[in-house]
Amino acid sequence: MRRILATATLGLALFGAAACADTKPEASSTPTPGAASSAAAPAGVDKKTACANLTKATSDFEAKIVPLFTKLMDPATQAATLTELGKAIQDFQAAYSKDVAAMADADLKAAVQADLQTLTTTSTALVAAGTDQAKIQAALSTPEFDKAGDQVKALCAGA
């Protein structure tokens, strides 16, 4: 998960930095964790189902973003790719938080909420960092960011 969050937040930082060149990023570019989960969360999602959905969200996100990084290196496709990456991050956050409101396992629910909060906090710090590499590194070096996803992975290992 750490690698996924690093990729997501790095992508968001690149998205924010590119947007700063032309316009300021909108405050709504990063969805809040609860926004997607409150809409259609199934009632009483068991741990096995929740873990399967979390794993699928992570796998789908990896599949979407890996090809985008090659396109990010090409100045001709960079702007469109940053838009795609921003959308992929939003989709990941929505999918990862989909079941959180109805998770039956309190420990898993708390771990997912903590991951989402860490992703939101780190994304906000990266957007604020702009192109300042020291601030970007500081945002990606927090203990919370470093351990994000570990608890969900551990809790889902037996599910």
Short mmCIF file of N, CA, C and O in Angstrom, two decimals, residues 14-64:
data_model
loop_
_atom_site.label_atom_id
_atom_site.label_comp_id
_atom_site.label_asym_id
_atom_site.label_seq_id
_atom_site.Cartn_x
_atom_site.Cartn_y
_atom_site.Cartn_z
N LEU A 14 2.59 16.00 -8.87
CA LEU A 14 2.88 16.38 -10.25
C LEU A 14 1.69 17.08 -10.87
O LEU A 14 1.83 18.06 -11.59
N PHE A 15 0.50 16.56 -10.59
CA PHE A 15 -0.72 17.16 -11.09
C PHE A 15 -0.85 18.59 -10.57
O PHE A 15 -1.13 19.51 -11.33
N GLY A 16 -0.61 18.78 -9.29
CA GLY A 16 -0.69 20.11 -8.69
C GLY A 16 0.37 21.04 -9.23
O GLY A 16 0.12 22.21 -9.51
N ALA A 17 1.58 20.52 -9.39
CA ALA A 17 2.68 21.35 -9.90
C ALA A 17 2.40 21.78 -11.34
O ALA A 17 2.65 22.93 -11.72
N ALA A 18 1.90 20.86 -12.14
CA ALA A 18 1.59 21.21 -13.53
C ALA A 18 0.45 22.21 -13.59
O ALA A 18 0.44 23.12 -14.41
N ALA A 19 -0.52 22.04 -12.73
CA ALA A 19 -1.65 22.95 -12.72
C ALA A 19 -1.22 24.35 -12.30
O ALA A 19 -1.78 25.33 -12.76
N CYS A 20 -0.22 24.45 -11.44
CA CYS A 20 0.27 25.75 -10.99
C CYS A 20 0.88 26.55 -12.13
O CYS A 20 0.94 27.77 -12.08
N ALA A 21 1.35 25.86 -13.14
CA ALA A 21 1.97 26.56 -14.26
C ALA A 21 0.94 27.38 -15.02
O ALA A 21 1.26 28.46 -15.52
N ASP A 22 -0.28 26.90 -15.11
CA ASP A 22 -1.31 27.59 -15.87
C ASP A 22 -2.38 28.21 -14.97
O ASP A 22 -2.75 29.36 -15.13
N THR A 23 -2.89 27.41 -14.04
CA THR A 23 -3.94 27.87 -13.13
C THR A 23 -3.69 27.27 -11.76
O THR A 23 -2.94 26.32 -11.62
N LYS A 24 -4.38 27.78 -10.78
CA LYS A 24 -4.27 27.22 -9.43
C LYS A 24 -5.14 25.98 -9.34
O LYS A 24 -6.23 25.94 -9.88
N PRO A 25 -4.64 24.92 -8.62
CA PRO A 25 -5.48 23.75 -8.46
C PRO A 25 -6.69 24.07 -7.61
O PRO A 25 -6.61 24.86 -6.68
N GLU A 26 -7.82 23.47 -7.96
CA GLU A 26 -9.03 23.71 -7.20
C GLU A 26 -8.99 22.93 -5.90
O GLU A 26 -8.43 21.84 -5.83
N ALA A 27 -9.57 23.48 -4.86
CA ALA A 27 -9.59 22.81 -3.56
C ALA A 27 -10.32 21.48 -3.63
O ALA A 27 -10.05 20.58 -2.87
N SER A 28 -11.22 21.33 -4.58
CA SER A 28 -12.00 20.10 -4.68
C SER A 28 -11.31 19.03 -5.52
O SER A 28 -11.90 18.01 -5.79
N SER A 29 -10.04 19.24 -5.93
CA SER A 29 -9.39 18.25 -6.77
C SER A 29 -9.11 16.96 -6.02
O SER A 29 -8.94 15.92 -6.63
N THR A 30 -9.05 16.99 -4.69
CA THR A 30 -8.87 15.78 -3.91
C THR A 30 -10.15 15.54 -3.12
O THR A 30 -10.50 16.32 -2.26
N PRO A 31 -10.85 14.45 -3.44
CA PRO A 31 -12.11 14.21 -2.74
C PRO A 31 -11.87 13.87 -1.28
O PRO A 31 -10.86 13.32 -0.93
N THR A 32 -12.83 14.20 -0.45
CA THR A 32 -12.72 13.82 0.95
C THR A 32 -13.05 12.35 1.08
O THR A 32 -13.86 11.83 0.31
N PRO A 33 -12.43 11.66 2.03
CA PRO A 33 -12.65 10.23 2.14
C PRO A 33 -14.10 9.83 2.32
O PRO A 33 -14.53 8.84 1.79
N GLY A 34 -14.89 10.57 3.04
CA GLY A 34 -16.27 10.20 3.31
C GLY A 34 -17.21 10.48 2.16
O GLY A 34 -18.31 9.96 2.12
N ALA A 35 -16.81 11.29 1.20
CA ALA A 35 -17.71 11.70 0.14
C ALA A 35 -18.20 10.52 -0.69
O ALA A 35 -19.38 10.39 -0.96
N ALA A 36 -17.29 9.65 -1.08
CA ALA A 36 -17.68 8.54 -1.93
C ALA A 36 -18.33 7.42 -1.13
O ALA A 36 -19.16 6.70 -1.65
N SER A 37 -17.95 7.28 0.12
CA SER A 37 -18.44 6.15 0.89
C SER A 37 -19.87 6.31 1.36
O SER A 37 -20.54 5.33 1.64
N SER A 38 -20.36 7.52 1.46
CA SER A 38 -21.71 7.72 1.99
C SER A 38 -22.81 7.47 0.97
O SER A 38 -23.95 7.25 1.34
N ALA A 39 -22.49 7.45 -0.30
CA ALA A 39 -23.50 7.33 -1.33
C ALA A 39 -24.18 5.97 -1.38
O ALA A 39 -25.38 5.87 -1.16
N ALA A 40 -23.43 4.92 -1.68
CA ALA A 40 -24.06 3.63 -1.89
C ALA A 40 -23.34 2.51 -1.14
O ALA A 40 -23.07 1.46 -1.69
N ALA A 41 -22.99 2.75 0.09
CA ALA A 41 -22.30 1.72 0.86
C ALA A 41 -23.27 0.61 1.23
O ALA A 41 -24.35 0.86 1.75
N PRO A 42 -22.86 -0.63 0.93
CA PRO A 42 -23.73 -1.73 1.29
C PRO A 42 -23.82 -1.88 2.81
O PRO A 42 -22.91 -1.54 3.52
N ALA A 43 -24.94 -2.41 3.29
CA ALA A 43 -25.14 -2.56 4.73
C ALA A 43 -24.36 -3.76 5.23
O ALA A 43 -24.42 -4.84 4.67
N GLY A 44 -23.61 -3.56 6.32
CA GLY A 44 -22.91 -4.65 6.98
C GLY A 44 -21.94 -5.42 6.13
O GLY A 44 -22.10 -6.63 5.96
N VAL A 45 -20.93 -4.79 5.59
CA VAL A 45 -19.94 -5.46 4.76
C VAL A 45 -19.00 -6.26 5.66
O VAL A 45 -18.34 -5.71 6.53
N ASP A 46 -18.95 -7.59 5.44
CA ASP A 46 -18.09 -8.43 6.25
C ASP A 46 -16.62 -8.23 5.89
O ASP A 46 -16.30 -7.66 4.84
N LYS A 47 -15.75 -8.69 6.76
CA LYS A 47 -14.31 -8.47 6.60
C LYS A 47 -13.77 -9.07 5.31
O LYS A 47 -12.98 -8.42 4.60
N LYS A 48 -14.17 -10.27 4.98
CA LYS A 48 -13.67 -10.93 3.76
C LYS A 48 -14.05 -10.13 2.51
O LYS A 48 -13.21 -9.90 1.64
N THR A 49 -15.29 -9.69 2.44
CA THR A 49 -15.74 -8.89 1.30
C THR A 49 -15.03 -7.55 1.26
O THR A 49 -14.59 -7.10 0.20
N ALA A 50 -14.91 -6.89 2.42
CA ALA A 50 -14.23 -5.60 2.48
C ALA A 50 -12.78 -5.74 2.02
O ALA A 50 -12.30 -4.91 1.24
N CYS A 51 -12.10 -6.77 2.49
CA CYS A 51 -10.70 -6.98 2.10
C CYS A 51 -10.58 -7.25 0.60
O CYS A 51 -9.66 -6.74 -0.06
N ALA A 52 -11.50 -8.04 0.06
CA ALA A 52 -11.49 -8.30 -1.39
C ALA A 52 -11.68 -6.99 -2.16
O ALA A 52 -11.00 -6.76 -3.17
N ASN A 53 -12.59 -6.15 -1.70
CA ASN A 53 -12.83 -4.87 -2.37
C ASN A 53 -11.63 -3.93 -2.25
O ASN A 53 -11.30 -3.22 -3.20
N LEU A 54 -10.98 -3.91 -1.10
CA LEU A 54 -9.79 -3.07 -0.90
C LEU A 54 -8.65 -3.54 -1.80
O LEU A 54 -7.95 -2.73 -2.42
N THR A 55 -8.48 -4.85 -1.88
CA THR A 55 -7.44 -5.42 -2.74
C THR A 55 -7.72 -5.10 -4.21
O THR A 55 -6.81 -4.73 -4.96
N LYS A 56 -8.97 -5.22 -4.60
CA LYS A 56 -9.35 -4.91 -5.99
C LYS A 56 -9.12 -3.43 -6.30
O LYS A 56 -8.59 -3.09 -7.36
N ALA A 57 -9.49 -2.56 -5.37
CA ALA A 57 -9.28 -1.12 -5.58
C ALA A 57 -7.80 -0.82 -5.78
O ALA A 57 -7.43 -0.05 -6.68
N THR A 58 -6.97 -1.44 -4.97
CA THR A 58 -5.52 -1.23 -5.07
C THR A 58 -4.98 -1.78 -6.38
O THR A 58 -4.20 -1.11 -7.07
N SER A 59 -5.39 -2.98 -6.75
CA SER A 59 -4.92 -3.60 -8.00
C SER A 59 -5.37 -2.79 -9.23
O SER A 59 -4.59 -2.60 -10.16
N ASP A 60 -6.63 -2.37 -9.21
CA ASP A 60 -7.14 -1.57 -10.33
C ASP A 60 -6.37 -0.27 -10.47
O ASP A 60 -6.06 0.17 -11.58
N PHE A 61 -6.06 0.34 -9.32
CA PHE A 61 -5.31 1.60 -9.34
C PHE A 61 -3.91 1.38 -9.91
O PHE A 61 -3.47 2.16 -10.77
N GLU A 62 -3.24 0.34 -9.48
CA GLU A 62 -1.91 0.03 -10.01
C GLU A 62 -1.97 -0.16 -11.52
O GLU A 62 -1.13 0.34 -12.26
N ALA A 63 -2.97 -0.91 -11.98
CA ALA A 63 -3.11 -1.19 -13.41
C ALA A 63 -3.33 0.10 -14.21
O ALA A 63 -2.84 0.22 -15.34
N LYS A 64 -4.05 1.05 -13.63
CA LYS A 64 -4.32 2.31 -14.33
C LYS A 64 -3.10 3.22 -14.37
O LYS A 64 -2.85 3.89 -15.37
#
